[in-house]
Tab-separated table of C-alpha atoms in Angstrom:
chain	number	residue	atom	x	y	z
K	206	MET	CA	1.244	17.626	-7.100
K	207	SER	CA	1.553	13.869	-6.675
K	208	GLN	CA	3.726	11.027	-7.781
K	209	ILE	CA	1.533	8.609	-9.719
K	210	PHE	CA	2.151	4.870	-9.706
K	211	ASN	CA	0.428	2.745	-12.348
K	212	LEU	CA	0.176	-0.786	-11.034
K	213	ARG	CA	0.441	-3.899	-13.189
K	214	LEU	CA	-1.189	-7.274	-12.654
K	215	ALA	CA	1.101	-10.220	-11.900
K	216	THR	CA	0.453	-12.710	-14.706
K	217	GLU	CA	2.001	-16.009	-13.543
K	218	THR	CA	-1.458	-17.508	-12.904
K	219	LEU	CA	-3.381	-15.316	-15.356
K	220	LEU	CA	-5.005	-18.109	-17.390
K	221	LEU	CA	-6.080	-20.088	-14.333
K	222	ASP	CA	-7.382	-16.969	-12.569
K	223	ALA	CA	-9.419	-15.952	-15.623
K	224	GLN	CA	-10.867	-19.432	-15.904
K	225	GLN	CA	-11.878	-19.501	-12.234
K	226	LEU	CA	-13.536	-16.079	-12.504
K	227	GLY	CA	-15.301	-16.817	-15.784
K	228	VAL	CA	-13.666	-13.994	-17.740
K	229	THR	CA	-10.962	-13.641	-20.374
K	230	PRO	CA	-7.323	-12.966	-19.508
K	231	LEU	CA	-7.664	-9.617	-21.288
K	232	GLN	CA	-10.494	-8.588	-18.962
K	233	LEU	CA	-8.212	-9.171	-15.982
K	234	GLN	CA	-5.375	-7.256	-17.609
K	235	ASN	CA	-7.774	-4.370	-18.262
K	236	ILE	CA	-8.315	-3.831	-14.532
K	237	ASN	CA	-6.831	-0.388	-13.887
K	238	VAL	CA	-5.139	0.197	-10.530
K	239	SER	CA	-3.203	3.350	-9.686
K	240	VAL	CA	-1.896	5.043	-6.558
K	241	SER	CA	-1.023	8.692	-6.032
K	242	ALA	CA	1.449	9.699	-3.323
K	243	SER	CA	1.718	13.239	-2.012
K	244	ILE	CA	3.070	15.103	0.989
K	245	VAL	CA	0.386	16.928	2.937
K	246	PRO	CA	1.903	19.419	5.423
K	247	GLN	CA	-1.290	20.286	7.345
K	248	PRO	CA	-2.570	19.714	9.971
K	249	ILE	CA	0.466	17.459	10.477
K	250	PRO	CA	3.028	16.385	7.850
K	251	GLN	CA	1.825	13.165	6.259
K	252	LEU	CA	2.523	10.902	3.335
K	253	TRP	CA	-0.927	10.744	1.744
K	254	LEU	CA	-1.813	7.773	-0.468
K	255	THR	CA	-4.888	7.506	-2.706
K	256	TYR	CA	-5.777	4.165	-4.305
K	257	HIS	CA	-7.936	3.933	-7.438
K	258	VAL	CA	-9.366	0.682	-8.800
K	259	GLN	CA	-11.398	0.600	-11.998
K	260	LEU	CA	-13.250	-2.404	-13.413
K	261	SER	CA	-14.975	-2.418	-16.804
K	262	SER	CA	-16.742	-5.739	-16.277
K	263	THR	CA	-19.976	-6.170	-14.338
K	264	HIS	CA	-19.114	-9.833	-13.883
K	265	LEU	CA	-15.852	-8.923	-12.145
K	266	ALA	CA	-17.484	-6.178	-10.061
K	267	THR	CA	-20.007	-8.634	-8.634
K	268	GLN	CA	-17.162	-10.920	-7.512
K	269	LEU	CA	-14.911	-8.252	-6.029
K	270	SER	CA	-14.600	-8.156	-2.255
K	271	TRP	CA	-14.582	-4.444	-1.328
K	272	PRO	CA	-15.910	-4.178	2.234
K	273	ALA	CA	-17.960	-1.129	3.113
K	274	TRP	CA	-16.380	1.659	5.152
K	275	GLU	CA	-17.227	1.360	8.847
K	276	PRO	CA	-15.838	3.822	11.441
K	277	ALA	CA	-15.975	1.058	14.073
K	278	GLN	CA	-13.495	-0.953	11.975
K	279	VAL	CA	-10.749	1.682	12.213
K	280	LYS	CA	-8.324	-0.360	14.300
K	281	PHE	CA	-5.063	-2.284	14.049
K	282	THR	CA	-5.801	-5.681	12.487
K	283	ASP	CA	-3.408	-8.440	11.408
K	284	TYR	CA	-3.552	-10.652	8.304
K	285	LEU	CA	-5.274	-8.077	6.123
K	286	TRP	CA	-3.370	-9.423	3.101
K	287	GLU	CA	-5.683	-12.458	3.097
K	288	GLN	CA	-8.443	-10.270	1.642
K	289	THR	CA	-8.582	-7.155	-0.530
K	290	CYS	CA	-5.695	-5.106	0.805
K	291	LEU	CA	-4.177	-1.712	0.011
K	292	GLU	CA	-0.465	-1.879	0.752
K	293	CYS	CA	2.645	0.264	0.688
K	294	PHE	CA	6.292	-0.381	1.522
K	295	ILE	CA	8.653	2.436	2.583
K	296	ALA	CA	12.449	2.314	2.826
K	297	SER	CA	15.370	4.702	3.121
K	298	SER	CA	17.781	2.443	1.230
K	299	SER	CA	17.808	1.158	-2.327
K	300	THR	CA	19.570	-2.102	-1.439
K	301	ASP	CA	17.575	-4.540	-3.462
K	302	SER	CA	17.863	-8.215	-2.513
K	303	ASN	CA	17.786	-10.258	0.674
K	304	ALA	CA	21.392	-11.479	0.235
K	305	ALA	CA	22.595	-8.020	-0.722
K	306	GLN	CA	20.794	-6.481	2.240
K	307	SER	CA	22.506	-8.856	4.693
K	308	LEU	CA	25.954	-8.156	3.239
K	309	TYR	CA	25.252	-4.427	2.999
K	310	LYS	CA	24.198	-4.235	6.635
K	311	LYS	CA	27.315	-6.106	7.785
K	312	GLN	CA	29.574	-3.793	5.781
K	313	ASN	CA	27.632	-0.648	6.721
K	314	PRO	CA	26.229	-1.179	10.231
K	315	ASP	CA	25.164	2.473	10.548
K	316	ILE	CA	23.097	2.428	7.350
K	317	ALA	CA	19.534	1.160	7.570
K	318	THR	CA	18.140	-1.696	5.515
K	319	ASP	CA	14.949	-1.567	7.578
K	320	TYR	CA	11.606	-0.937	5.952
K	321	ILE	CA	7.974	-0.686	6.917
K	322	GLU	CA	4.880	-2.301	5.458
K	323	ILE	CA	1.449	-0.681	5.549
K	324	ASN	CA	-1.755	-2.692	5.087
K	325	ALA	CA	-5.230	-1.190	4.881
K	326	SER	CA	-8.668	-2.599	4.188
K	327	PRO	CA	-11.400	-0.545	2.511
K	328	ASN	CA	-13.482	-1.054	5.682
K	329	GLY	CA	-11.016	0.904	7.884
K	330	ASN	CA	-8.850	-1.893	9.313
K	331	TYR	CA	-5.118	-1.221	9.079
K	332	ALA	CA	-1.715	-2.502	10.188
K	333	LEU	CA	1.857	-1.177	10.089
K	334	TYR	CA	4.821	-3.525	10.403
K	335	GLN	CA	8.571	-3.017	10.729
K	336	PHE	CA	11.248	-5.264	9.210
K	337	GLU	CA	15.002	-5.203	9.833
K	338	SER	CA	15.760	-6.612	6.369
K	339	TYR	CA	14.046	-8.794	3.760
K	340	ARG	CA	11.099	-10.451	5.585
K	341	SER	CA	13.075	-10.396	8.825
K	342	PRO	CA	11.993	-11.030	11.519
K	343	SER	CA	9.995	-13.799	9.864
K	344	THR	CA	7.355	-14.135	12.571
K	345	LEU	CA	3.658	-14.085	11.699
K	346	PRO	CA	2.034	-11.745	12.217
K	347	PRO	CA	5.034	-9.460	11.593
K	348	THR	CA	6.462	-7.115	14.213
K	349	PRO	CA	4.121	-4.123	14.566
K	350	LEU	CA	5.499	-0.643	14.057
K	351	ARG	CA	5.339	1.407	17.238
K	352	GLN	CA	5.531	5.126	17.833
K	353	THR	CA	8.542	6.797	19.435
K	354	ASP	CA	7.344	5.911	22.959
K	355	GLU	CA	7.901	2.263	21.899
K	356	GLN	CA	4.517	1.353	23.382
K	357	THR	CA	1.794	2.892	21.229
K	358	LEU	CA	1.039	1.156	17.947
K	359	ALA	CA	1.530	3.309	14.869
K	360	HIS	CA	-1.603	4.206	12.951
K	361	ILE	CA	-2.827	5.674	9.698
K	362	ASN	CA	-5.240	8.582	9.317
K	363	TRP	CA	-8.365	8.099	7.256
K	364	PRO	CA	-10.208	11.129	5.878
K	365	GLU	CA	-13.284	12.190	7.783
K	366	PHE	CA	-16.361	10.964	5.938
K	367	SER	CA	-19.684	12.763	6.300
K	368	PRO	CA	-22.879	10.698	5.824
K	369	MET	CA	-23.034	12.023	2.247
K	370	ASP	CA	-19.425	10.980	1.634
K	371	LYS	CA	-20.140	7.514	3.042
K	372	ASN	CA	-23.118	7.099	0.732
K	373	ARG	CA	-20.989	8.186	-2.208
K	374	LEU	CA	-18.227	5.748	-1.294
K	375	GLU	CA	-20.565	2.779	-0.987
K	376	SER	CA	-22.861	3.558	-3.916
K	377	THR	CA	-21.394	5.804	-6.587
K	378	LEU	CA	-17.966	4.193	-6.383
K	379	HIS	CA	-19.521	0.738	-6.546
K	380	SER	CA	-21.919	1.404	-9.374
K	381	ILE	CA	-21.879	1.909	-13.081
K	382	ALA	CA	-20.386	5.356	-13.577
K	383	SER	CA	-20.456	5.762	-17.339
K	384	SER	CA	-22.530	4.729	-20.331
K	385	ILE	CA	-24.599	1.562	-20.528
K	386	ASN	CA	-22.364	0.239	-23.304
K	387	ALA	CA	-19.210	0.766	-21.246
K	388	PRO	CA	-19.817	0.044	-17.557
K	389	ASN	CA	-17.142	1.491	-15.341
K	390	TYR	CA	-16.875	0.507	-11.700
K	391	HIS	CA	-14.610	2.808	-9.729
K	392	TYR	CA	-13.395	2.209	-6.168
K	393	GLU	CA	-11.273	4.609	-4.139
K	394	ARG	CA	-9.709	4.899	-0.697
K	395	SER	CA	-7.208	7.385	0.775
K	396	PHE	CA	-5.205	7.491	3.979
K	397	GLY	CA	-2.201	9.265	5.452
K	398	ILE	CA	0.880	8.156	7.376
K	399	PRO	CA	2.139	10.822	9.812
K	400	LEU	CA	5.825	11.395	9.131
K	401	ASP	CA	6.631	11.544	12.841
K	402	GLN	CA	5.690	7.854	13.038
K	403	LEU	CA	8.452	6.810	10.679
K	404	PRO	CA	10.868	4.628	12.648
K	405	LEU	CA	14.164	6.212	13.628
K	406	CYS	CA	15.944	3.699	11.420
K	407	LEU	CA	14.469	5.477	8.390
K	408	LEU	CA	15.740	8.816	9.646
K	409	ASN	CA	19.260	7.953	10.710
K	410	ASN	CA	20.795	9.718	7.719
K	411	SER	CA	19.302	13.031	8.800
K	412	ASP	CA	20.965	15.651	10.970
K	413	SER	CA	17.710	17.582	11.191
K	414	LYS	CA	15.238	17.378	14.050
K	415	ASP	CA	12.467	18.539	11.754
K	416	LYS	CA	10.290	15.517	11.051
K	417	PHE	CA	8.908	17.100	7.899
K	418	SER	CA	12.401	17.103	6.420
K	419	SER	CA	12.499	13.333	6.943
K	420	ILE	CA	10.588	12.929	3.700
K	421	ASP	CA	13.895	13.576	1.910
K	422	TYR	CA	15.160	10.313	3.369
K	423	ILE	CA	12.377	8.122	2.021
K	424	LYS	CA	14.250	6.670	-0.929
K	425	ARG	CA	11.938	3.892	-2.040
K	426	LEU	CA	8.157	3.579	-2.167
K	427	HIS	CA	6.236	0.510	-3.313
K	428	PRO	CA	2.446	0.903	-3.326
K	429	CYS	CA	0.654	-2.312	-4.207
K	430	VAL	CA	-2.808	-3.855	-4.061
K	431	ILE	CA	-4.312	-7.288	-3.538
K	432	LEU	CA	-7.809	-7.634	-4.969
K	433	LYS	CA	-9.825	-10.583	-3.722
K	434	LEU	CA	-12.438	-11.850	-6.173
K	435	ASN	CA	-14.217	-14.891	-4.752
K	436	ASP	CA	-11.343	-17.294	-3.980
K	437	VAL	CA	-8.887	-15.645	-6.396
K	438	SER	CA	-6.255	-13.142	-5.274
K	439	LEU	CA	-4.942	-10.718	-7.909
K	440	TYR	CA	-1.633	-8.957	-7.196
K	441	PHE	CA	-0.892	-5.460	-8.488
K	442	ALA	CA	2.352	-3.491	-8.190
K	443	PRO	CA	4.420	-1.075	-10.296
K	444	ALA	CA	6.816	-3.985	-10.985
K	445	HIS	CA	6.854	-7.625	-9.943
K	446	ALA	CA	9.188	-10.387	-8.883
K	447	SER	CA	8.290	-13.841	-10.201
K	448	PRO	CA	6.428	-15.261	-8.395
K	449	PRO	CA	4.938	-12.049	-6.946
K	450	ASP	CA	6.759	-10.859	-3.820
K	451	PHE	CA	6.053	-7.309	-2.693
K	452	HIS	CA	9.031	-7.424	-0.288
K	453	GLN	CA	11.660	-7.629	-3.046
K	454	ARG	CA	13.200	-4.158	-2.870
K	455	ARG	CA	14.800	-4.307	-6.326
K	456	TYR	CA	11.304	-3.763	-7.774
K	457	TRP	CA	10.492	-0.729	-5.636
K	458	SER	CA	10.260	2.748	-7.151
K	459	ARG	CA	12.371	5.788	-6.410
K	460	PHE	CA	10.338	8.245	-4.380
K	461	ASP	CA	10.136	11.607	-6.166
K	462	HIS	CA	10.078	14.061	-3.272
K	463	GLN	CA	9.547	17.155	-5.414
K	464	ARG	CA	6.655	15.708	-7.360
K	465	ALA	CA	4.985	14.500	-4.158
K	466	LEU	CA	5.037	17.911	-2.511
K	467	ASN	CA	1.719	19.735	-2.792
């Protein structure tokens, strides 16, 4: 089983974006983006995320930046949000605003308001960042998430692609997949986040040493996507602040642990 998130396009600049891309606003709103989240226990417990993007316009597909998968690109890379980027935010608290988070942390110093941000490019680049509260620290690039040794950078796990899989990813998923009268361009990427890489701040409500049980303490999940089409960035999320701000926790979804368990 999986928890499914249907992402919506932020519409503040919809008319201007459509004009720049040479399409109608409805064509942009018809871009389908969804993310499935599941818990995969083997070979190691992971939160597994699968991103689906579907375009029904050839004109949009030719403008979409979706870099080809390259094993050599699987490395920690900053500023991925400047291009097409697959993102996810994870938190153990439902505290929803920057002001509320600051007050909440002062009143409850033992309760975490920390969260992590995951960025991934279709080509294999990735980054994981850790925040103490809303966009804090505010340094750029953000503070990288490190493993429990406090030295090694955290990472994501991509599926192993055979040559046939690679060809399918870079051809079938980028081509017309249905009838001539209804072109359908489908793009997909999946990756996993090992649960034992979750920062201790996300686990401080747990008395268990079992990292797999830590999934019960992920309270909020916010998968989102930035699609880069020429010079236009389109922002997709289950719900949006205005203007779009993926860091605003009040718009994050409750993580359904039972539905996510396979």
